Amino acid sequence: MRALLLGLSLFLTAFQFAQAEMHEVKMLNRNVSGPMVYEPDFLQIAPGDTVKFIAATSGHNAATVDGMVPEGTAGFKGGINEEIEVTLDAEGFYGIKCSPHFAMGMVMVIRVGDAKVDTGFAAAKVPARARKRFDEILARNGFGK
Ligand SMILES: [Cu+2]
């Protein structure tokens, strides 16, 4: 009986580790860091994890920035106020924007796995305020130039 219980608990432990995680990101009009923000604005996740975008305040969406996804990866685009769930399998950096507030710098970064920032990330065409926030997010998390 004891061996059976031990076997069962080992099985459950292994199962827990194998489970992909769900991460939540709020889309907000404002938080302590300023207006038009994702919270958090940086996520480190494992390949196969899922990110859910919560419409904490209305008028926002979540979409990948052209050129700011790992090579060969399709981006995604949620509608306004849509709470999309995206499962990210490819390792790399994903730049996320709110379409209506991109020019105001409403962006965030998701790092999947152990990837380095690839050159496409720096080369992508983005509005000045969005670029400033991308740079600030990367620097704060140890991926500055
Ligand atoms: Cu927005």
PDB file of C-alpha atoms and ligand atoms in Angstrom:
ATOM      1  CA  MET A   1       0.000   0.000   0.000  1.00  0.00           C
ATOM      2  CA  ARG A   2       2.796   2.407   0.910  1.00  0.00           C
ATOM      3  CA  ALA A   3       4.607   1.644  -2.348  1.00  0.00           C
ATOM      4  CA  LEU A   4       1.414   2.321  -4.236  1.00  0.00           C
ATOM      5  CA  LEU A   5       0.956   5.712  -2.528  1.00  0.00           C
ATOM      6  CA  LEU A   6       4.578   6.627  -3.160  1.00  0.00           C
ATOM      7  CA  GLY A   7       4.167   5.681  -6.793  1.00  0.00           C
ATOM      8  CA  LEU A   8       1.004   7.750  -7.039  1.00  0.00           C
ATOM      9  CA  SER A   9       2.613  10.829  -5.480  1.00  0.00           C
ATOM     10  CA  LEU A  10       5.623  10.579  -7.812  1.00  0.00           C
ATOM     11  CA  PHE A  11       3.256  10.332 -10.731  1.00  0.00           C
ATOM     12  CA  LEU A  12       1.319  13.422  -9.584  1.00  0.00           C
ATOM     13  CA  THR A  13       4.550  15.395  -9.060  1.00  0.00           C
ATOM     14  CA  ALA A  14       5.768  14.539 -12.557  1.00  0.00           C
ATOM     15  CA  PHE A  15       2.378  15.515 -13.953  1.00  0.00           C
ATOM     16  CA  GLN A  16       2.506  18.924 -12.248  1.00  0.00           C
ATOM     17  CA  PHE A  17       5.909  19.719 -13.727  1.00  0.00           C
ATOM     18  CA  ALA A  18       4.802  18.723 -17.195  1.00  0.00           C
ATOM     19  CA  GLN A  19       1.773  21.025 -17.091  1.00  0.00           C
ATOM     20  CA  ALA A  20       2.004  24.211 -19.089  1.00  0.00           C
ATOM     21  CA  GLU A  21       1.339  27.342 -17.105  1.00  0.00           C
ATOM     22  CA  MET A  22      -1.237  30.077 -17.658  1.00  0.00           C
ATOM     23  CA  HIS A  23      -0.077  33.672 -17.244  1.00  0.00           C
ATOM     24  CA  GLU A  24      -2.377  36.678 -17.045  1.00  0.00           C
ATOM     25  CA  VAL A  25      -1.710  40.172 -18.357  1.00  0.00           C
ATOM     26  CA  LYS A  26      -4.059  43.047 -17.600  1.00  0.00           C
ATOM     27  CA  MET A  27      -4.770  45.726 -20.186  1.00  0.00           C
ATOM     28  CA  LEU A  28      -5.111  48.992 -18.265  1.00  0.00           C
ATOM     29  CA  ASN A  29      -5.754  52.710 -18.824  1.00  0.00           C
ATOM     30  CA  ARG A  30      -3.237  53.481 -16.082  1.00  0.00           C
ATOM     31  CA  ASN A  31      -1.147  52.045 -13.269  1.00  0.00           C
ATOM     32  CA  VAL A  32       1.670  53.394 -11.068  1.00  0.00           C
ATOM     33  CA  SER A  33       4.078  53.458 -14.015  1.00  0.00           C
ATOM     34  CA  GLY A  34       1.851  55.672 -16.162  1.00  0.00           C
ATOM     35  CA  PRO A  35      -1.005  55.683 -18.671  1.00  0.00           C
ATOM     36  CA  MET A  36      -1.866  52.964 -21.223  1.00  0.00           C
ATOM     37  CA  VAL A  37      -0.064  49.926 -19.887  1.00  0.00           C
ATOM     38  CA  TYR A  38       0.028  46.175 -19.780  1.00  0.00           C
ATOM     39  CA  GLU A  39       0.524  44.733 -16.321  1.00  0.00           C
ATOM     40  CA  PRO A  40       2.992  43.115 -16.128  1.00  0.00           C
ATOM     41  CA  ASP A  41       4.858  44.611 -19.103  1.00  0.00           C
ATOM     42  CA  PHE A  42       7.385  41.745 -19.191  1.00  0.00           C
ATOM     43  CA  LEU A  43       6.778  38.017 -18.934  1.00  0.00           C
ATOM     44  CA  GLN A  44       9.288  35.185 -18.858  1.00  0.00           C
ATOM     45  CA  ILE A  45       7.500  31.964 -19.787  1.00  0.00           C
ATOM     46  CA  ALA A  46       8.296  28.431 -20.888  1.00  0.00           C
ATOM     47  CA  PRO A  47       7.590  27.119 -24.395  1.00  0.00           C
ATOM     48  CA  GLY A  48       4.021  25.820 -24.477  1.00  0.00           C
ATOM     49  CA  ASP A  49       2.783  28.188 -21.772  1.00  0.00           C
ATOM     50  CA  THR A  50      -0.349  30.246 -22.366  1.00  0.00           C
ATOM     51  CA  VAL A  51      -0.827  33.976 -21.891  1.00  0.00           C
ATOM     52  CA  LYS A  52      -4.294  35.381 -21.305  1.00  0.00           C
ATOM     53  CA  PHE A  53      -4.952  39.082 -21.872  1.00  0.00           C
ATOM     54  CA  ILE A  54      -7.523  40.455 -19.422  1.00  0.00           C
ATOM     55  CA  ALA A  55      -9.635  43.459 -20.443  1.00  0.00           C
ATOM     56  CA  ALA A  56      -9.294  45.089 -17.001  1.00  0.00           C
ATOM     57  CA  THR A  57     -10.326  48.402 -18.548  1.00  0.00           C
ATOM     58  CA  SER A  58     -12.014  48.774 -21.911  1.00  0.00           C
ATOM     59  CA  GLY A  59     -10.691  50.001 -25.225  1.00  0.00           C
ATOM     60  CA  HIS A  60      -7.566  47.848 -25.501  1.00  0.00           C
ATOM     61  CA  ASN A  61      -6.366  44.799 -27.392  1.00  0.00           C
ATOM     62  CA  ALA A  62      -3.269  42.639 -27.705  1.00  0.00           C
ATOM     63  CA  ALA A  63      -1.495  42.045 -31.015  1.00  0.00           C
ATOM     64  CA  THR A  64       2.029  41.116 -32.036  1.00  0.00           C
ATOM     65  CA  VAL A  65       4.126  43.854 -33.614  1.00  0.00           C
ATOM     66  CA  ASP A  66       5.198  43.059 -37.201  1.00  0.00           C
ATOM     67  CA  GLY A  67       8.791  41.814 -37.128  1.00  0.00           C
ATOM     68  CA  MET A  68       8.789  41.304 -33.362  1.00  0.00           C
ATOM     69  CA  VAL A  69       8.079  37.578 -33.246  1.00  0.00           C
ATOM     70  CA  PRO A  70      10.530  34.670 -33.522  1.00  0.00           C
ATOM     71  CA  GLU A  71      11.416  33.908 -37.152  1.00  0.00           C
ATOM     72  CA  GLY A  72       8.852  31.695 -38.869  1.00  0.00           C
ATOM     73  CA  THR A  73       6.239  32.323 -36.192  1.00  0.00           C
ATOM     74  CA  ALA A  74       2.782  33.622 -36.982  1.00  0.00           C
ATOM     75  CA  GLY A  75       1.707  36.557 -34.888  1.00  0.00           C
ATOM     76  CA  PHE A  76      -1.694  37.057 -33.313  1.00  0.00           C
ATOM     77  CA  LYS A  77      -4.208  39.874 -33.061  1.00  0.00           C
ATOM     78  CA  GLY A  78      -7.050  40.177 -30.597  1.00  0.00           C
ATOM     79  CA  GLY A  79     -10.048  42.432 -31.158  1.00  0.00           C
ATOM     80  CA  ILE A  80     -10.737  45.452 -28.961  1.00  0.00           C
ATOM     81  CA  ASN A  81     -11.817  44.257 -25.478  1.00  0.00           C
ATOM     82  CA  GLU A  82     -11.229  40.662 -26.544  1.00  0.00           C
ATOM     83  CA  GLU A  83      -9.666  38.472 -23.853  1.00  0.00           C
ATOM     84  CA  ILE A  84      -7.533  36.251 -26.041  1.00  0.00           C
ATOM     85  CA  GLU A  85      -5.485  33.302 -24.831  1.00  0.00           C
ATOM     86  CA  VAL A  86      -2.344  32.571 -26.823  1.00  0.00           C
ATOM     87  CA  THR A  87      -0.109  29.544 -26.435  1.00  0.00           C
ATOM     88  CA  LEU A  88       3.476  30.351 -27.386  1.00  0.00           C
ATOM     89  CA  ASP A  89       5.595  27.391 -28.467  1.00  0.00           C
ATOM     90  CA  ALA A  90       8.500  29.033 -30.310  1.00  0.00           C
ATOM     91  CA  GLU A  91      11.382  30.338 -28.196  1.00  0.00           C
ATOM     92  CA  GLY A  92      12.187  33.990 -28.617  1.00  0.00           C
ATOM     93  CA  PHE A  93      10.992  37.499 -27.876  1.00  0.00           C
ATOM     94  CA  TYR A  94       7.491  38.671 -28.729  1.00  0.00           C
ATOM     95  CA  GLY A  95       6.679  42.385 -28.910  1.00  0.00           C
ATOM     96  CA  ILE A  96       3.026  43.035 -28.075  1.00  0.00           C
ATOM     97  CA  LYS A  97       1.086  46.194 -28.840  1.00  0.00           C
ATOM     98  CA  CYS A  98      -2.316  47.654 -28.174  1.00  0.00           C
ATOM     99  CA  SER A  99      -3.405  48.718 -31.661  1.00  0.00           C
ATOM    100  CA  PRO A 100      -5.214  51.984 -30.709  1.00  0.00           C
ATOM    101  CA  HIS A 101      -2.528  53.031 -28.204  1.00  0.00           C
ATOM    102  CA  PHE A 102       0.629  51.872 -29.989  1.00  0.00           C
ATOM    103  CA  ALA A 103       1.756  55.460 -30.655  1.00  0.00           C
ATOM    104  CA  MET A 104       1.250  56.239 -26.938  1.00  0.00           C
ATOM    105  CA  GLY A 105       3.671  53.458 -26.073  1.00  0.00           C
ATOM    106  CA  MET A 106       1.242  50.748 -24.927  1.00  0.00           C
ATOM    107  CA  VAL A 107       3.481  47.731 -25.460  1.00  0.00           C
ATOM    108  CA  MET A 108       4.897  44.753 -23.583  1.00  0.00           C
ATOM    109  CA  VAL A 109       7.444  41.985 -24.075  1.00  0.00           C
ATOM    110  CA  ILE A 110       7.134  38.230 -23.668  1.00  0.00           C
ATOM    111  CA  ARG A 111      10.283  36.097 -23.583  1.00  0.00           C
ATOM    112  CA  VAL A 112       9.749  32.416 -24.287  1.00  0.00           C
ATOM    113  CA  GLY A 113      12.536  30.085 -23.166  1.00  0.00           C
ATOM    114  CA  ASP A 114      16.199  31.086 -23.028  1.00  0.00           C
ATOM    115  CA  ALA A 115      16.362  33.059 -26.259  1.00  0.00           C
ATOM    116  CA  LYS A 116      18.456  36.136 -26.929  1.00  0.00           C
ATOM    117  CA  VAL A 117      16.855  39.249 -28.394  1.00  0.00           C
ATOM    118  CA  ASP A 118      17.096  38.769 -32.142  1.00  0.00           C
ATOM    119  CA  THR A 119      18.026  41.500 -34.581  1.00  0.00           C
ATOM    120  CA  GLY A 120      14.514  41.740 -36.001  1.00  0.00           C
ATOM    121  CA  PHE A 121      13.324  43.049 -32.674  1.00  0.00           C
ATOM    122  CA  ALA A 122      15.563  46.101 -32.867  1.00  0.00           C
ATOM    123  CA  ALA A 123      14.932  46.605 -36.602  1.00  0.00           C
ATOM    124  CA  ALA A 124      11.125  46.584 -36.453  1.00  0.00           C
ATOM    125  CA  LYS A 125       9.449  49.881 -37.296  1.00  0.00           C
ATOM    126  CA  VAL A 126       7.606  51.173 -34.236  1.00  0.00           C
ATOM    127  CA  PRO A 127       6.491  54.631 -33.052  1.00  0.00           C
ATOM    128  CA  ALA A 128       9.024  56.560 -30.951  1.00  0.00           C
ATOM    129  CA  ARG A 129       7.159  56.243 -27.652  1.00  0.00           C
ATOM    130  CA  ALA A 130       6.680  52.508 -28.180  1.00  0.00           C
ATOM    131  CA  ARG A 131      10.389  52.105 -28.994  1.00  0.00           C
ATOM    132  CA  LYS A 132      11.298  53.997 -25.841  1.00  0.00           C
ATOM    133  CA  ARG A 133       9.158  51.688 -23.731  1.00  0.00           C
ATOM    134  CA  PHE A 134      10.472  48.549 -25.444  1.00  0.00           C
ATOM    135  CA  ASP A 135      14.041  49.702 -24.720  1.00  0.00           C
ATOM    136  CA  GLU A 136      13.162  50.485 -21.124  1.00  0.00           C
ATOM    137  CA  ILE A 137      11.463  47.103 -20.592  1.00  0.00           C
ATOM    138  CA  LEU A 138      14.397  45.181 -22.127  1.00  0.00           C
ATOM    139  CA  ALA A 139      16.981  47.158 -20.120  1.00  0.00           C
ATOM    140  CA  ARG A 140      15.084  46.702 -16.837  1.00  0.00           C
ATOM    141  CA  ASN A 141      15.013  42.937 -17.393  1.00  0.00           C
ATOM    142  CA  GLY A 142      18.686  42.586 -18.305  1.00  0.00           C
ATOM    143  CA  PHE A 143      18.365  42.556 -22.118  1.00  0.00           C
ATOM    144  CA  GLY A 144      19.544  46.086 -22.862  1.00  0.00           C
ATOM    145  CA  LYS A 145      21.888  46.937 -25.717  1.00  0.00           C
TER     146      LYS A 145
HETATM  147 CU    CU B   1      -4.705  50.303 -25.258  1.00  0.00          CU
END
